[in-house]
XYZ file of C-alpha atoms in Angstrom:
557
model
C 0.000 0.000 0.000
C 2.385 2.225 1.009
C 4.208 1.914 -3.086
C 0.408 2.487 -3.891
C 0.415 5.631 -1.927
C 3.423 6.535 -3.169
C 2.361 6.318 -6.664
C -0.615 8.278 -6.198
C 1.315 10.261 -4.139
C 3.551 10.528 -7.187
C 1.180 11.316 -9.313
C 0.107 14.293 -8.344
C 3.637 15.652 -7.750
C 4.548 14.847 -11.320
C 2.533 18.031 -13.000
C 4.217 20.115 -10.492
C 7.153 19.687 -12.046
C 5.087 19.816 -15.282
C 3.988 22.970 -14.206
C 7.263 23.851 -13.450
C 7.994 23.161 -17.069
C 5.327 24.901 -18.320
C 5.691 27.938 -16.274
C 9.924 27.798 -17.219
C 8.742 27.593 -20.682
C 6.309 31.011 -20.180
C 9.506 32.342 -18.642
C 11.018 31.077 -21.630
C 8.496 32.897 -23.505
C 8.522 35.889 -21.344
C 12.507 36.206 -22.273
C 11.742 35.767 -25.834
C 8.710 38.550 -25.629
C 11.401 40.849 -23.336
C 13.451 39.963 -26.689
C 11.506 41.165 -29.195
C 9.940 44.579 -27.296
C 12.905 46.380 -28.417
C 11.848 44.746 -31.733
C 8.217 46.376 -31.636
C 9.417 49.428 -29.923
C 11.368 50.484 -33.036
C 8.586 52.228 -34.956
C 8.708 54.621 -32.400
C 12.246 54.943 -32.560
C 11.822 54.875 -36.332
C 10.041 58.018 -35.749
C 13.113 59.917 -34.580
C 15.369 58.720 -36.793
C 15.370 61.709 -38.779
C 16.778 63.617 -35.684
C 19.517 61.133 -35.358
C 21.781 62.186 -38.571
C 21.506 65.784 -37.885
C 22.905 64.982 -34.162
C 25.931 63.344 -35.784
C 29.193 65.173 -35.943
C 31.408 64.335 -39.664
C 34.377 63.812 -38.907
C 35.416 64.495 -42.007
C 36.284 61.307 -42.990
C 33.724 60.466 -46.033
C 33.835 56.612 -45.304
C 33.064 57.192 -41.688
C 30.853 59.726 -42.196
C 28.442 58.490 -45.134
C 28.385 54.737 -43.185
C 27.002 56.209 -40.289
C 24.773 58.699 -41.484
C 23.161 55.661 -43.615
C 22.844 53.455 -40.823
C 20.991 56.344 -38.658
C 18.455 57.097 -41.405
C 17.852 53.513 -41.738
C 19.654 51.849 -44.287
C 20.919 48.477 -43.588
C 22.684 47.873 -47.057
C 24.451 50.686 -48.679
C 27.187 51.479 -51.311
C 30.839 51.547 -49.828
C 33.307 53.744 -50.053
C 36.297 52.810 -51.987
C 39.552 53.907 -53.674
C 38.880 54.290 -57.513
C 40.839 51.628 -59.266
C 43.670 52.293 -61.277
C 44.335 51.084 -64.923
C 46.244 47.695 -65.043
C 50.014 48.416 -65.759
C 50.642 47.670 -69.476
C 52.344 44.402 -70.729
C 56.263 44.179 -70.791
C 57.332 42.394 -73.660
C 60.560 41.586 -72.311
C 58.728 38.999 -69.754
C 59.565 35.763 -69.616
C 56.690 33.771 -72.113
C 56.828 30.500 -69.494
C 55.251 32.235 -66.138
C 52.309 32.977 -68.454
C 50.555 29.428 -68.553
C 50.936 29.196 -65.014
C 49.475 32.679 -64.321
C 46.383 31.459 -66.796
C 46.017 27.951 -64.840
C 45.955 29.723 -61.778
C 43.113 32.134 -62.971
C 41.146 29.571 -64.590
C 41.169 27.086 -61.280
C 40.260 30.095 -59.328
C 37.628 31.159 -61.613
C 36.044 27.871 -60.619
C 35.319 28.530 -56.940
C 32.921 30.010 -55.962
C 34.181 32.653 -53.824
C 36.028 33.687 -57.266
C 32.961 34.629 -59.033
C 31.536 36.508 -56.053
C 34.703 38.234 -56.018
C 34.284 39.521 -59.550
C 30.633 40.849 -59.343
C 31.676 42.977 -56.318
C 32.692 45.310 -59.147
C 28.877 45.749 -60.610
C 27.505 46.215 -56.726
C 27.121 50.021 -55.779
C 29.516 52.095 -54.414
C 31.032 55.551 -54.219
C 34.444 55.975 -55.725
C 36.836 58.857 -54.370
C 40.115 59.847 -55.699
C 42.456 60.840 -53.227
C 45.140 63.364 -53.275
C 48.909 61.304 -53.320
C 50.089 63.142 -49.993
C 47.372 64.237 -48.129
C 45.011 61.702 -48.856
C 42.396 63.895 -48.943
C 39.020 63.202 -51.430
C 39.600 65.637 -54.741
C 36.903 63.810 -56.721
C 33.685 61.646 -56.142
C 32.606 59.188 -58.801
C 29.151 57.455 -58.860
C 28.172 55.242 -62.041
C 25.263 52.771 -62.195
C 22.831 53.035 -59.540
C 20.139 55.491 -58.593
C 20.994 58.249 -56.285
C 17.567 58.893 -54.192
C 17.079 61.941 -52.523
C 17.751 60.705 -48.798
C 21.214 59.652 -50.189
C 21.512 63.551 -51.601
C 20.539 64.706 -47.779
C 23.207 62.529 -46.595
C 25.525 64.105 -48.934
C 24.806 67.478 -47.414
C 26.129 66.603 -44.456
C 29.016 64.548 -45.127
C 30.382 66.240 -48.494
C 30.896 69.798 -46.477
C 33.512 68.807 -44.919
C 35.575 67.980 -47.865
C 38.199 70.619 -47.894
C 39.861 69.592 -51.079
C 36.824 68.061 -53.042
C 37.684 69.494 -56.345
C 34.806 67.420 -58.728
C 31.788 65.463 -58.743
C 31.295 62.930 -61.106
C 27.820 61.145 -61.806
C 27.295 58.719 -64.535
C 23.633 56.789 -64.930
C 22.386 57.466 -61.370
C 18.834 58.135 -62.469
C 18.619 61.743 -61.971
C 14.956 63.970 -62.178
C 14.416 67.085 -62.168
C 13.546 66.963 -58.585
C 17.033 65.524 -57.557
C 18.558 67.621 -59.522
C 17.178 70.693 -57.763
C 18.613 69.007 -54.683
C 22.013 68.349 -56.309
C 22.382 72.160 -57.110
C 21.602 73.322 -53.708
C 24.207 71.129 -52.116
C 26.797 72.627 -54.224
C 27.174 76.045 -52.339
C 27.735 74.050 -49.520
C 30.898 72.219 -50.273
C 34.164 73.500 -50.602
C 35.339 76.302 -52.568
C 37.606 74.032 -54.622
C 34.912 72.173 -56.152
C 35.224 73.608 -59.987
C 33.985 70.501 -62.110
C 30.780 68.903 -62.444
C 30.094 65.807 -64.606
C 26.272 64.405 -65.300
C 26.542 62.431 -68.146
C 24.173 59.880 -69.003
C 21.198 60.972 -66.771
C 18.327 62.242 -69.615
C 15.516 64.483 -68.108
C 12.309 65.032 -68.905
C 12.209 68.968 -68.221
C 16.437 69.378 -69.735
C 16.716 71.669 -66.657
C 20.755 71.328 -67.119
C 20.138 75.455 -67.356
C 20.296 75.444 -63.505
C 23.520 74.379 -63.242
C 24.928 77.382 -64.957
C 22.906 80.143 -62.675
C 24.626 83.192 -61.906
C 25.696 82.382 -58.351
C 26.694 78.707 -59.316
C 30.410 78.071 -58.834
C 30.842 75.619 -61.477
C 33.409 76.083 -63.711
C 33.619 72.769 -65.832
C 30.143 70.965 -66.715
C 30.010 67.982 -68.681
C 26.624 66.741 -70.083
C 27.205 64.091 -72.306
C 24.871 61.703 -73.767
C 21.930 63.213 -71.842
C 19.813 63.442 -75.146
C 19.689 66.656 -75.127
C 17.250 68.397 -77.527
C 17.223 71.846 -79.415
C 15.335 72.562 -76.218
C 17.449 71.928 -74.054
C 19.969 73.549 -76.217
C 18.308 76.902 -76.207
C 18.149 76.662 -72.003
C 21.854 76.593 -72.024
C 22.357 79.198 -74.396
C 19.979 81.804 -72.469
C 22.135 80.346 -69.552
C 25.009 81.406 -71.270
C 24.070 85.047 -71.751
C 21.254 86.989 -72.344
C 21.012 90.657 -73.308
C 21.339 91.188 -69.410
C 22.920 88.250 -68.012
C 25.808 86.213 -68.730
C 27.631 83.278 -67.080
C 30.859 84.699 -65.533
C 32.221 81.006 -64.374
C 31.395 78.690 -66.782
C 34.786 77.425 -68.232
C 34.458 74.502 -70.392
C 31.048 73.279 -71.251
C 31.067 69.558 -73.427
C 27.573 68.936 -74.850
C 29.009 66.214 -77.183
C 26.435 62.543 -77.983
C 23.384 64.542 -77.653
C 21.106 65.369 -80.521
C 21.552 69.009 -81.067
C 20.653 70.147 -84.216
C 20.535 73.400 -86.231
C 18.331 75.265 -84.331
C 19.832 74.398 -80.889
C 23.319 75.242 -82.447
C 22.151 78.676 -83.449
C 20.524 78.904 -79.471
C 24.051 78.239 -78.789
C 25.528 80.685 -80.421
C 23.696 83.289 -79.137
C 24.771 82.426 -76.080
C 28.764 83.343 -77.074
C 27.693 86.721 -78.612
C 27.665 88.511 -75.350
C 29.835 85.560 -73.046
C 33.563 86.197 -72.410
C 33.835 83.444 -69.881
C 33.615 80.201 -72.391
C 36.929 78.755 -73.418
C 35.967 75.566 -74.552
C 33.253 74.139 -75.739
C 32.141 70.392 -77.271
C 29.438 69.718 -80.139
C 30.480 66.533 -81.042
C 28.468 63.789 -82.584
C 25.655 65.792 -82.776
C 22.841 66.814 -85.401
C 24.578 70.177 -86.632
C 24.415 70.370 -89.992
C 25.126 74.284 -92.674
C 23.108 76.411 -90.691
C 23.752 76.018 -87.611
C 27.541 75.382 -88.523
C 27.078 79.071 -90.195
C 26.183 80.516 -87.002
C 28.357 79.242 -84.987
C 30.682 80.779 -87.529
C 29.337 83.949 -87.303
C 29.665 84.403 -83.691
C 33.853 84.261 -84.162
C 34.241 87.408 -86.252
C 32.650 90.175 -86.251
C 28.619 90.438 -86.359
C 26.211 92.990 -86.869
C 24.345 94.070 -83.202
C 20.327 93.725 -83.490
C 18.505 96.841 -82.850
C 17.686 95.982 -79.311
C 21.280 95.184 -79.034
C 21.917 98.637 -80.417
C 19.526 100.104 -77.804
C 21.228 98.328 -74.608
C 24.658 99.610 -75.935
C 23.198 103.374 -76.055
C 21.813 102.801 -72.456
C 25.396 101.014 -71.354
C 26.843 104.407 -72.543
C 24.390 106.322 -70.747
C 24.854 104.740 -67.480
C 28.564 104.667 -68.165
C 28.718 108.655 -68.756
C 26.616 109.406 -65.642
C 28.721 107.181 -63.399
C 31.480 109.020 -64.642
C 29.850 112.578 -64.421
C 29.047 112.258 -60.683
C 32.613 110.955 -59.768
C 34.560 113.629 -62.136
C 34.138 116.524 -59.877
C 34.898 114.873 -56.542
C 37.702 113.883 -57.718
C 39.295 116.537 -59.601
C 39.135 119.345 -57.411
C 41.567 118.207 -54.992
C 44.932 117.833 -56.311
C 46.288 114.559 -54.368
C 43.293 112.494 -55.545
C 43.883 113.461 -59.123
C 47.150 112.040 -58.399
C 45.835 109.343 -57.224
C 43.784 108.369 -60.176
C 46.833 108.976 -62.488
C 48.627 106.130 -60.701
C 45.412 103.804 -61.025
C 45.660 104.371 -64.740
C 49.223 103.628 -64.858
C 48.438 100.382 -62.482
C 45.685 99.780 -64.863
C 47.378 99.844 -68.252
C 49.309 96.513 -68.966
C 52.103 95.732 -71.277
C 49.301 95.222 -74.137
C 48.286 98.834 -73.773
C 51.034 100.265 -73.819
C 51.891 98.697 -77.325
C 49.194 100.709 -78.779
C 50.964 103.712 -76.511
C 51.216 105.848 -80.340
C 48.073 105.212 -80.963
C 46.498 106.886 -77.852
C 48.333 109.681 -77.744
C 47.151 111.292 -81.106
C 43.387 110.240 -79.867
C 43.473 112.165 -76.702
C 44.538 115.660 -77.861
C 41.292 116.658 -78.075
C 38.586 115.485 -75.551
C 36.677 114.605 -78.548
C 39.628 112.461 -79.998
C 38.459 110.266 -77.472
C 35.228 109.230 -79.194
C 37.178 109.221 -82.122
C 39.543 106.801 -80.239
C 36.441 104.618 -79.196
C 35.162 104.425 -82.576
C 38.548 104.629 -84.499
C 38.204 101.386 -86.301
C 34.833 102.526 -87.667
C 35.811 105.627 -89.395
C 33.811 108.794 -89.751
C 30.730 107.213 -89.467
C 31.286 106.606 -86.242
C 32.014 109.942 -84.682
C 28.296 110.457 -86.584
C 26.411 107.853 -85.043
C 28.028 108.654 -81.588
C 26.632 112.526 -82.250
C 23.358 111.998 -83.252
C 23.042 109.343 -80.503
C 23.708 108.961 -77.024
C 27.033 108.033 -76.934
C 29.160 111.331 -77.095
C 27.695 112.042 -73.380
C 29.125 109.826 -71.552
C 32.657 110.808 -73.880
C 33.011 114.003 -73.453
C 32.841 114.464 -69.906
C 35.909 113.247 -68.559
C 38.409 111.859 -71.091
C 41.088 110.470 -69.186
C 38.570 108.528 -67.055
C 37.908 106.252 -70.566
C 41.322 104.928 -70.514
C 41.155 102.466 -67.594
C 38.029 101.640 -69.218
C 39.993 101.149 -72.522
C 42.669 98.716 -70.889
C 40.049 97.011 -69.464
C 38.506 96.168 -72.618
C 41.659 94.619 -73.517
C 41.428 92.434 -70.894
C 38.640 90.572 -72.175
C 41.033 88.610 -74.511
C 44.535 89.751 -73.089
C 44.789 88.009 -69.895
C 44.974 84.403 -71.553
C 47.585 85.862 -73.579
C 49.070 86.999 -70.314
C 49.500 83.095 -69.319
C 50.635 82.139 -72.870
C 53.131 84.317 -72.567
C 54.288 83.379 -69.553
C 53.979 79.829 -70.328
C 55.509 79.939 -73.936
C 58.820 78.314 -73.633
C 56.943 75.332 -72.055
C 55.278 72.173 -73.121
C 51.914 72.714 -75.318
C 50.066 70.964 -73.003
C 51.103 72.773 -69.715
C 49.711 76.453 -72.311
C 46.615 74.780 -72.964
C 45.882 73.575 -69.363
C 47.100 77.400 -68.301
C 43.678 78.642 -69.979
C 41.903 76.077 -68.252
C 43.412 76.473 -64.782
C 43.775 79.973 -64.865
C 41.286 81.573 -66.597
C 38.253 81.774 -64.022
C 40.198 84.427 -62.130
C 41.351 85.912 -65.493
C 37.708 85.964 -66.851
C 36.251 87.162 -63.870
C 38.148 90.202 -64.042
C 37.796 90.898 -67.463
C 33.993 90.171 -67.440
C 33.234 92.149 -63.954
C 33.604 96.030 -65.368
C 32.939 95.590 -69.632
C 30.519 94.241 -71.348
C 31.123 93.334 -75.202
C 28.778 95.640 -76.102
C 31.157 98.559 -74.965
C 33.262 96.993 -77.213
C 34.741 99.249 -80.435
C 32.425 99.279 -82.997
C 32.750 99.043 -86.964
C 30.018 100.703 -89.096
C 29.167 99.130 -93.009
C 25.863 100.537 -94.766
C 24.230 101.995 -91.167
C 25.289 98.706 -89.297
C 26.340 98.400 -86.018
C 29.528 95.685 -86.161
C 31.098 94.297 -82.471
C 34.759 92.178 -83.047
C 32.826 89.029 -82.412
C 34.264 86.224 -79.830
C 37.753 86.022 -79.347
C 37.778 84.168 -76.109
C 36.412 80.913 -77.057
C 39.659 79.002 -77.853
C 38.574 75.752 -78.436
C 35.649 74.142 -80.572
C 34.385 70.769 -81.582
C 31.864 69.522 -84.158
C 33.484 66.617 -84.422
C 31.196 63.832 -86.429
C 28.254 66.345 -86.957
C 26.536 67.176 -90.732
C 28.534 69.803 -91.699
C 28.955 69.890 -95.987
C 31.420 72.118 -97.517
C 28.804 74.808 -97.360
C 29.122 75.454 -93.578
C 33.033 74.729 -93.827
C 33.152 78.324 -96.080
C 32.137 80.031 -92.753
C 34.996 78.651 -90.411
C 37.180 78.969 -93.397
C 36.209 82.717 -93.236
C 36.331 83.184 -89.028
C 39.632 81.319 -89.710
C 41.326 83.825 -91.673
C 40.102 87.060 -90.065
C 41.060 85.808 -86.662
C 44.133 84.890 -87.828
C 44.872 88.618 -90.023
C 43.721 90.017 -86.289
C 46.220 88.251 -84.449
C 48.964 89.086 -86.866
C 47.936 92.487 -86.832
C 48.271 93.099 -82.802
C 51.690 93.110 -81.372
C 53.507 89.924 -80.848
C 53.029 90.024 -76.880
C 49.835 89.490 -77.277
C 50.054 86.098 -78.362
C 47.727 84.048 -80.121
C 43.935 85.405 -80.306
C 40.805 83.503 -80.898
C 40.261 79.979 -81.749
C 43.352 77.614 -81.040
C 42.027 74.212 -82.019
C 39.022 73.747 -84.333
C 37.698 70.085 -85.176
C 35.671 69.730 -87.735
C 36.824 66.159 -89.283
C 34.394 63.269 -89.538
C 31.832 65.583 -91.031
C 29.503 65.566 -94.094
C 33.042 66.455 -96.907
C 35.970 65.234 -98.067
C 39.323 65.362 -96.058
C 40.894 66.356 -99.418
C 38.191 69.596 -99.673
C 40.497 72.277 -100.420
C 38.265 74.604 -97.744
C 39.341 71.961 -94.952
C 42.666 71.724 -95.817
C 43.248 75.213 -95.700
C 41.655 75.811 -92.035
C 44.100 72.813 -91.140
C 47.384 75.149 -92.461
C 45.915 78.509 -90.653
C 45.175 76.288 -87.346
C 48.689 74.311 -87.381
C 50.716 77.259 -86.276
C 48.113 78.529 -83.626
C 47.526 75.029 -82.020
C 49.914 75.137 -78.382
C 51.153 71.936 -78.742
C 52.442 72.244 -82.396
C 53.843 75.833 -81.531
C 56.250 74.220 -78.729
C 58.294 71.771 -81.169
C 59.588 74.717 -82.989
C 60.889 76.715 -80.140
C 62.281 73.449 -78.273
C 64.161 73.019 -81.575
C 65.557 75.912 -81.191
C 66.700 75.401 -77.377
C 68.500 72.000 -78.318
């Protein structure tokens, strides 16, 4: 009885330590739910997560920076930041023939694992590309290519990018860009360094073409590339009023490349009025577009000297106006006393550069006469342009005070003297280092020739009651490579050719070169043997940089 009792007795202690199992196993679950509450809590915390990137510090360190800013607005799997890869090192000849099957059994038994072939499509996963600077290590350029840049990644960038001292360029190739993102791109760009100059979209089409924005007047951009972004005559004609208008103009813009778009006549001719009244472009890219005569012809047109429309005409006669009463209420405060006139006689002498003073002769039998210096204004005109300047507004502002017009005078010299400034300086050199002078040098250069005249202050011709400025002399590099030129549209460079090259020879030899320096036009709609093309080639040989430099290193050896 008493293993009887003990059974039952048994019994009913056996669910206790069921009970104790079930209740370890709610404890269990318990742990489990204690577990996942921080699991359900995170909505909450979700909710804050915008707060938590703008609490964050950069370091300064873009890899640090951009991983944590990601991971505090949420992302679990983001691009990486890694060192752009270099090119392989080319192949030596003299290298022994017998490592080379072992090198290619090596590669082809790794290719078979599978950690191989992982390996290898790390290349096509996103990331961000930086180039570093050699000592520093600082980032100088960004490179993105092949996936789509949201605009929470372009908020991140706001932060982190900032701190980028030396960030000198920003490259984005097929990251899905819209109009919207755009908008976002162009605000983040007064926010980074000063040193970023270059901006690359190429491959990102948009429905609206808003590239325009890019090139606003406060936009620090001094190298744009928008290749391949099928851009339209549209499009075309954006940039151009972006270029300059008859009371704007683009004072930064450097190099513009429009090349693989589909640009035809129409946008060409947009384009070209753009350069009429810009003295900031140096070089500029139509290539493998859908230019064909006439907008080849106007393009032309822009590079010698072209007749001003009549409301062209009218905003020169208000320029002069302006100009004249500037100069009217600053004349007599400054030429009663006698050490401020002295003064202003060493500003003009600071002001005159070794250009000026080659046409030194010239000046001095203009300025006998305080009307000699209209006639000095409008010397290359003739007669009938002391008539026009008469009977219109324009002997005002002249007459006044006529010493005060010779600053103004050297200064519109320095709308296409300063790059002769750095070709001069850089002559004996390599062609490459001159042509990379204009590039590198030539915001600060254009800035100051751009800040006090405009080209329609310009000197003037007159033909048959036409108003004629000197045309652009500042763009020094074009290409239409692989467009639909014929030999029709080749007889206008053939003509901007030759005058710019009669102009050149006809200013003093410090000047150097003025105008275009290299012109391609091959792979178009003629013949290489056209006797038009061949004789651009022989007035462009001697006025490219890098043919100019054998010569003279011939003569050093």
């Amino acid at each position: 009885m008493s293993g009887e009792a003990s059974t039952p007795g048994a019994s009913p202690r056996a669910p206790r330590p069921g009970t104790q199992k079930s209740s370890g196993s709610v404890t269990k679950k318990g742990d489990r739910g204690a577990k996942e509450k921080p699991v359900l809590v995170l909505p909450p915390v979700g909710e804050e997560e915008p707060k938590n990137p703008e609490e964050y510090q950069c370091t300064g360190v873009l890899e640090t920076d951009f991983a944590e800013l990601c991971t505090r607005s949420g992302y679990t799997d983001f691009p990486k930041v890694v060192t752009r890869p270099r090119p392989h090192p080319a192949f030596v000849p003299s290298a022994s023939m017998s490592e080379k099957p072992a090198q290619d059994d090596q590669r082809l038994s790794a290719s078979c694992s599978l950690n191989s072939l992982e390996s290898k499509y790390v290349f096509f996963r996103p990331t961000i590309q930086v180039e570093l600077e050699p000592e520093d290590k600082w980032v100088k350029e960004i490179y993105i290519r092949g996936w789509r840049v949201e605009e929470r990644i372009l908020g991140i960038f706001s932060k982190c990018l900032p701190p980028l001292s030396q960030l000198q360029a920003i490259n984005l190739w097929k990251v899905g860009l819209t109009d919207k993102t755009l908008s976002t791109f162009i605000a983040l760009l007064p926010l980074c360094a000063p040193t970023l100059r270059k901006v690359s979209l190429e491959g990102n089409p948009l429905p609206e073409q808003s590239y325009h924005k890019l090139m606003a007047a406060d936009s620090p951009i001094a190298h744009l590339s928008l290749r391949n972004n099928n851009i339209d005559d549209h499009g075309a004609q954006l940039l151009g009023q972006a270029l300059s208008t008859l009371r704007s103009c683009n004072r930064t813009l450097v190099s513009l490349n429009l090349a693989f778009n589909h640009i035809g006549d129409a946008g060409a001719g947009y384009i070209a009025d753009g350069l009429r009244l810009n003295r900031a472009l140096l070089w500029l890219s139509l290539a493998h577009n859908r230019i064909q005569d006439q907008g080849a012809l106007k393009l032309a047109e822009v590079l010698r000297p072209f007749e001003l429309t009549h409301t062209e005409v009218v905003e020169r006669r208000r320029l002069l106006l302006e100009k004249g009463t500037q100069e009217r209420s600053r004349s007599p405060s400054s030429s009663r006393p006698g050490d401020s006139k002295t003064d202003r006689e060493k500003n003009l002498l600071l002001q005159v550069n070794s250009a000026a003073l080659a046409e030194k002769t010239d000046k001095t039998q203009t300025t006998k006469t305080p009307k000699g210096l209209s006639k000095k204004k409008e010397k290359s005109g003739g007669e009938s342009v002391r008539k026009e300047e008469k009977s219109g507004s324009g002997q005002s502002p002249t007459q006044g005070t006529p010493k005060k017009e010779d600053p103004t005078k050297s200064g519109k010299g320095k709308v296409t003297i300063p790059e002769q400034k750095t070709s001069k300086g850089k002559g004996p050199k390599t062609g490459n280092k001159e042509k990379r002078s204009f590039l590198l040098e030539s915001e600060q250069l254009v800035a100051e020739a751009t800040e006090t005249v405009s080209p329609l202050l310009e000197p003037v011709e007159h033909h048959n009651g036409k108003v004629f400025v000197p045309g652009n002399k500042v763009l020094l590099h074009l290409n239409l490579l692989r467009n639909r030129i014929t030999e029709v549209g080749l007889e206008g460079f053939l003509a901007t050719v030759q005058y710019q090259a009669q102009f050149s020879k006809s200013k003093s030899p410090s000047k150097g070169p003025v105008g275009l320096l290299r012109l391609s036009l091959a792979k178009n709609c003629f013949s290489p043997r056209c006797p038009a093309y061949a004789t651009i080639q022989e007035l462009m040989l001697p006025r490219a940089p890098v043919t100019k430099a054998k010569p003279r290193e011939e003569e050093t050896t």
